[in-house]
C-alpha positions as YAML, in Angstrom:
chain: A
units: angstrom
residues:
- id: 1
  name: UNK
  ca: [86.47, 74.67, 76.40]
- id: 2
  name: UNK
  ca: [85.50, 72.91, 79.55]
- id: 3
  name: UNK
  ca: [83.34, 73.63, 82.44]
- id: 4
  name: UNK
  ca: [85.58, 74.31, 84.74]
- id: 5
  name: UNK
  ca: [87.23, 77.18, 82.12]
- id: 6
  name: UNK
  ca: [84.25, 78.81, 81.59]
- id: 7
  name: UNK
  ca: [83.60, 78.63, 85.62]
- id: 8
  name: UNK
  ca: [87.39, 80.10, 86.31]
- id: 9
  name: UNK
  ca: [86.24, 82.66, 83.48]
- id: 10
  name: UNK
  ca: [83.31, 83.74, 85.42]
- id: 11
  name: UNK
  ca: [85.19, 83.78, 88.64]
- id: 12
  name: UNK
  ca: [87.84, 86.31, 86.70]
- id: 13
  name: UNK
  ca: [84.87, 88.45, 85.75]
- id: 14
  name: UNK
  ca: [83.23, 88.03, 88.88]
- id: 15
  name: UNK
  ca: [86.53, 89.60, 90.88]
- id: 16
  name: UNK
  ca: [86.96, 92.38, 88.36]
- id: 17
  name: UNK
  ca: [83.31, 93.41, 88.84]
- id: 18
  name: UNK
  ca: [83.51, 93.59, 92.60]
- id: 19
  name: UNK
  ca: [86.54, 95.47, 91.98]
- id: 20
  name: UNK
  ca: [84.69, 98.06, 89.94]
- id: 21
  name: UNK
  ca: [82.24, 98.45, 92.45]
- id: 22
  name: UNK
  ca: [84.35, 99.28, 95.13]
- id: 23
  name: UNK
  ca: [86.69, 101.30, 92.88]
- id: 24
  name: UNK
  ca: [83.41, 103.55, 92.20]
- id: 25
  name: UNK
  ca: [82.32, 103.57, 96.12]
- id: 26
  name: UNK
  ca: [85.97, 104.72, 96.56]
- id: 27
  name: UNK
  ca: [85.93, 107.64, 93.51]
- id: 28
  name: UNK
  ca: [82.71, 108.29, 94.51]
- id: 29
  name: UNK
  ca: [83.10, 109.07, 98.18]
- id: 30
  name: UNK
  ca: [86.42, 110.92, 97.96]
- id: 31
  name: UNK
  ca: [84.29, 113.18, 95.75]
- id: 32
  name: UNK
  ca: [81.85, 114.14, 98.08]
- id: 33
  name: UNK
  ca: [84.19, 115.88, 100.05]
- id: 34
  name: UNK
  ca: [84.74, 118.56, 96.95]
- id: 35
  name: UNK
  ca: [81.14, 118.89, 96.04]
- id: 36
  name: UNK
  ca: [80.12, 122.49, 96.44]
- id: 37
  name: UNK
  ca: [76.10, 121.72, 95.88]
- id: 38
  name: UNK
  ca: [73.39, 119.24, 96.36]
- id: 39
  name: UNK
  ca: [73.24, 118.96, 92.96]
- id: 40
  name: UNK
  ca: [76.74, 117.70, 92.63]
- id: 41
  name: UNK
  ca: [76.40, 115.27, 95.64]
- id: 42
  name: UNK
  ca: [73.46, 113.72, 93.77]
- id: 43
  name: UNK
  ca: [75.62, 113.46, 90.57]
- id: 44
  name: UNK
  ca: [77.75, 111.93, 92.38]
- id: 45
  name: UNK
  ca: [75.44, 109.26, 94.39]
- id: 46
  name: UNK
  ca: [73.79, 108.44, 91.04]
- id: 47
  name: UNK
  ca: [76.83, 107.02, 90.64]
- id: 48
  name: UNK
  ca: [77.53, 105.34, 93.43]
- id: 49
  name: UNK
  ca: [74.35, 103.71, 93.15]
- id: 50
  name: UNK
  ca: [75.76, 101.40, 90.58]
- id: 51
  name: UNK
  ca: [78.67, 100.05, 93.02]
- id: 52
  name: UNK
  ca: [75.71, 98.05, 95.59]
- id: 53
  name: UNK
  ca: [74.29, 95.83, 92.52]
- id: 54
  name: UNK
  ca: [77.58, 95.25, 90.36]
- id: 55
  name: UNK
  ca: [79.92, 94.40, 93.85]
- id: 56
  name: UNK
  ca: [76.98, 92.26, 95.04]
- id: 57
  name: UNK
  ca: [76.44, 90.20, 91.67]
- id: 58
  name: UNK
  ca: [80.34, 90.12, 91.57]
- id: 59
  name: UNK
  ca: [80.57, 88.46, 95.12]
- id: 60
  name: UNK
  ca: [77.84, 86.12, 94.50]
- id: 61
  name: UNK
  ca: [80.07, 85.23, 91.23]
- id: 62
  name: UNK
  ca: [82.59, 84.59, 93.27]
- id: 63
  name: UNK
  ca: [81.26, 82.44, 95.95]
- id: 64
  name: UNK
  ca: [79.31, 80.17, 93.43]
- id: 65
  name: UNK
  ca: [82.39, 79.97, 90.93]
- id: 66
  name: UNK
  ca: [84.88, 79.63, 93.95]
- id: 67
  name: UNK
  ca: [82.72, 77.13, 95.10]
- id: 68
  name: UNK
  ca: [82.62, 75.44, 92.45]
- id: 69
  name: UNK
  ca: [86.11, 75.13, 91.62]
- id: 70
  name: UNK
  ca: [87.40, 74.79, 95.46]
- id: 71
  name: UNK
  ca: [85.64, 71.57, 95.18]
- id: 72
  name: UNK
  ca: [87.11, 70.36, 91.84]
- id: 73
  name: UNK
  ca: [90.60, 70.66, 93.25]
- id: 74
  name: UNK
  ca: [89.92, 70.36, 97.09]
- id: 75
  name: UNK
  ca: [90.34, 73.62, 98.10]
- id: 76
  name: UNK
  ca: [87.62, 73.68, 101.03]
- id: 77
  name: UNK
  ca: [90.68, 71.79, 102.98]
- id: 78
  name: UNK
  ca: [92.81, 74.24, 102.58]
- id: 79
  name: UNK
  ca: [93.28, 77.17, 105.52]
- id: 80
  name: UNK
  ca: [92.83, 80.05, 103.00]
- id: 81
  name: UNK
  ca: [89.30, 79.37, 102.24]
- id: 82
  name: UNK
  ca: [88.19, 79.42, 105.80]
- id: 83
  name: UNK
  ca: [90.06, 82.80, 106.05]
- id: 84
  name: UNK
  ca: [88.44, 84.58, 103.02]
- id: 85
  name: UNK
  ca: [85.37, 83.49, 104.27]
- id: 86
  name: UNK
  ca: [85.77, 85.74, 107.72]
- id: 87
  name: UNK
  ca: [87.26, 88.37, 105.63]
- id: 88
  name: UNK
  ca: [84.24, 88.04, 103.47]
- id: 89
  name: UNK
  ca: [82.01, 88.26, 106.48]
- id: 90
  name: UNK
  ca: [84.38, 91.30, 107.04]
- id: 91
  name: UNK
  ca: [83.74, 92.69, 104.34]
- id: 92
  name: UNK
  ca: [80.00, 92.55, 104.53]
- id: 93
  name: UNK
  ca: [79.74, 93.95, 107.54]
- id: 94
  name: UNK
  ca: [81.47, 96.83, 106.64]
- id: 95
  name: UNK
  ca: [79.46, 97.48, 103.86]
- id: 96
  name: UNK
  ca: [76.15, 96.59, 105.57]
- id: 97
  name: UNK
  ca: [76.46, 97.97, 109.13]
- id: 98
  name: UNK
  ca: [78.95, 101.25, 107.95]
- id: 99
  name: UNK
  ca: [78.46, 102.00, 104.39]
- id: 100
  name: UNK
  ca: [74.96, 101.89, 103.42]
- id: 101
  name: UNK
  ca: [73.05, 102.88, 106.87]
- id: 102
  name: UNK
  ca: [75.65, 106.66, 106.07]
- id: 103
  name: UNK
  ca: [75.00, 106.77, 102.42]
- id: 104
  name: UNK
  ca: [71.13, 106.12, 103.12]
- id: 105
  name: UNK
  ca: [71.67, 109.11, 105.56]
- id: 106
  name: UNK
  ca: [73.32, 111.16, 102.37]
- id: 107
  name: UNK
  ca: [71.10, 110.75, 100.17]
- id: 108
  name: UNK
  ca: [67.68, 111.55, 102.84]
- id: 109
  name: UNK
  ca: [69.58, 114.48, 104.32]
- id: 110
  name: UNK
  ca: [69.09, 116.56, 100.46]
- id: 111
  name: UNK
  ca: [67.32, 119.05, 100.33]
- id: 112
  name: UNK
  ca: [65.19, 118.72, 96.90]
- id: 113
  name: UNK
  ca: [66.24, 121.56, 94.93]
- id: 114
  name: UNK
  ca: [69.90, 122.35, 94.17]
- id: 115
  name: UNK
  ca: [71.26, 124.26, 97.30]
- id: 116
  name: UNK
  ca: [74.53, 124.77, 98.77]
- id: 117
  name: UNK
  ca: [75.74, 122.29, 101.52]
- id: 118
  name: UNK
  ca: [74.19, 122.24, 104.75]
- id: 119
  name: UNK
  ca: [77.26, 122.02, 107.78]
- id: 120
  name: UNK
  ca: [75.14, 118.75, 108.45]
- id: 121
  name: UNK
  ca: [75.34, 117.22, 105.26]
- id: 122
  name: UNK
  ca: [79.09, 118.62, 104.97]
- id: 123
  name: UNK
  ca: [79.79, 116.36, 108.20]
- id: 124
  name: UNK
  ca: [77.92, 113.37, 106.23]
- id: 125
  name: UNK
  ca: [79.81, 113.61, 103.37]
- id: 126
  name: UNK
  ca: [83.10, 113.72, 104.80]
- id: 127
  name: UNK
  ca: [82.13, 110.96, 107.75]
- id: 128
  name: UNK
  ca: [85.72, 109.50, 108.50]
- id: 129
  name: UNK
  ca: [84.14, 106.08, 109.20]
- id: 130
  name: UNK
  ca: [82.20, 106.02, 105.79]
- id: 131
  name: UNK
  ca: [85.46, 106.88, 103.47]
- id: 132
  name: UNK
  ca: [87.62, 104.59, 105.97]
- id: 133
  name: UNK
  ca: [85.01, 101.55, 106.17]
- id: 134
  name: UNK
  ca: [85.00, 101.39, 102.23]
- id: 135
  name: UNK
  ca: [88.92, 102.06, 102.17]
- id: 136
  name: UNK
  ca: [89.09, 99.09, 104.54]
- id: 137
  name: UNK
  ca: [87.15, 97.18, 102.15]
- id: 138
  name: UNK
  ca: [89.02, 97.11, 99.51]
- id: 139
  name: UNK
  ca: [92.37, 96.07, 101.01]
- id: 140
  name: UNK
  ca: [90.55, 93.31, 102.48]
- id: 141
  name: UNK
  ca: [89.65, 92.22, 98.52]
- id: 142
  name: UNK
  ca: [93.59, 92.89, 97.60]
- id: 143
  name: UNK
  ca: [94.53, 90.41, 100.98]
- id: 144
  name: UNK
  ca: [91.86, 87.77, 99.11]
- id: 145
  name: UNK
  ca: [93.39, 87.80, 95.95]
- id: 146
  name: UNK
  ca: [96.42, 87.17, 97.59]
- id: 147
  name: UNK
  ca: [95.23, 84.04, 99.46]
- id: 148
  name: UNK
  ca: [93.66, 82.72, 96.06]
- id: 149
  name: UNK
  ca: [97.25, 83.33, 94.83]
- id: 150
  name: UNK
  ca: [99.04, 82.11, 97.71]
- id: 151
  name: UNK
  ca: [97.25, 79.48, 98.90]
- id: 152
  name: UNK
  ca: [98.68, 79.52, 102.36]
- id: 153
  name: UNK
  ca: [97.18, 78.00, 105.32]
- id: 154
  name: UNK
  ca: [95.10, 79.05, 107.83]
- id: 155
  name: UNK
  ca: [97.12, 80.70, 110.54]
- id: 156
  name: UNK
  ca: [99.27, 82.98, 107.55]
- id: 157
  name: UNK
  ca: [96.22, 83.57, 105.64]
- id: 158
  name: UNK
  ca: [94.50, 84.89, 109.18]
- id: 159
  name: UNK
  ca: [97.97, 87.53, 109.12]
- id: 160
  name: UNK
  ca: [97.99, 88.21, 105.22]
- id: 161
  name: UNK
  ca: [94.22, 89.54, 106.10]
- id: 162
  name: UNK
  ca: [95.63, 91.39, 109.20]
- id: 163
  name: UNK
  ca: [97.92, 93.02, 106.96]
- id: 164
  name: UNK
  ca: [95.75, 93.69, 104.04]
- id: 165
  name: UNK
  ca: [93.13, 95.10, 107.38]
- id: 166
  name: UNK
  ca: [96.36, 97.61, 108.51]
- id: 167
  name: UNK
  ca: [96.77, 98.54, 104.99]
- id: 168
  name: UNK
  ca: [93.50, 99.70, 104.90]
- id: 169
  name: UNK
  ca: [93.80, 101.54, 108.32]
- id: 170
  name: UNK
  ca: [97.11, 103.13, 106.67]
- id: 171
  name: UNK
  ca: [95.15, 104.42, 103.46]
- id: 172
  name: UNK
  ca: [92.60, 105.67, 106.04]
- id: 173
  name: UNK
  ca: [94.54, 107.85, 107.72]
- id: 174
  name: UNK
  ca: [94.44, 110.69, 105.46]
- id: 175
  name: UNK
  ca: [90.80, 110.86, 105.95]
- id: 176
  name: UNK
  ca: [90.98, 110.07, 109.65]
- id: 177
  name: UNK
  ca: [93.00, 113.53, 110.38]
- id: 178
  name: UNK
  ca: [91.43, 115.95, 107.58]
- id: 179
  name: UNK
  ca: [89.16, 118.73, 108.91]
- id: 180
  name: UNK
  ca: [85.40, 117.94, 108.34]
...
């Protein structure tokens, strides 16, 4: 086994961990909607806690390993690095300037015994832009994958990320037009 195979390995692992992560913020905030008591909105942000620290290790896998190998084979000349990096960017921004600042919000809007849900907290819990920000998110990850398939240049990778971004628009909708 070589380097560079145990570096590709780690990549694998790191995609499939930020995969998880956002798979839990996804399960996790979907459920919030149904939640009929503080207690069950903690239950379920003790579980989205994990998502932050396993996505996060998982994309600093990924730039390090991705790094790595981009510059074994050459990679960095190639459009579709370029692009994943914006959609990274994308990504992060998402999750930094939409995701946490709400859940934050969520979790220091409950009351500390087990009551049933405030209207306020209702609205917090079924925020459009929270559920749609991390639904965004993930499509963006599926439109990566596809450029570390693909391997296209810059200009289609740029559209493959517009499409992946629609996508994510598209799976939003539900949540867009449901009554808070």
């Amino acid at each position: 086994m070589t380097v560079s195979h145990i570096v590709l390995y780690s990549h694998l692992l790191g995609a499939l961990a930020l995969f998880v992560g956002y798979g839990i913020e996804w399960t996790a905030s979907s459920l919030f909607r149904n939640a009929t008591s503080t207690e069950q909105v903690r239950a379920w942000l003790r579980v989205f806690k994990v998502s932050p620290p396993l996505s996060g290790a998982g994309l600093a896998v990924l730039l390090l390993s991705g790094g790595y190998l981009a510059s074994l084979t050459g990679a960095m000349k190639q459009g579709w690095i370029p692009a994943t990096l914006i959609a990274i960017a994308v990504a992060l921004i998402l999750g930094f300037a939409f995701i946490l600042p709400r859940m934050k919000k969520i979790r220091n809007s409950l009351p500390s015994l087990n009551e049933p849900i405030s209207t306020e907290l209702r609205a917090r819990l079924s925020d459009p832009l929270l559920q749609s920000a991390i639904r965004i998110r993930v499509l963006l990850a599926v439109g990566i994958v596809y450029l570390m398939a693909a391997k296209v240049p810059f200009m289609p990778s740029l559209l493959a990320l517009a499409v992946a971004l629609v996508l994510g628009i598209l799976f939003s909708l539900s949540v867009l037009r449901r009554p808070a």
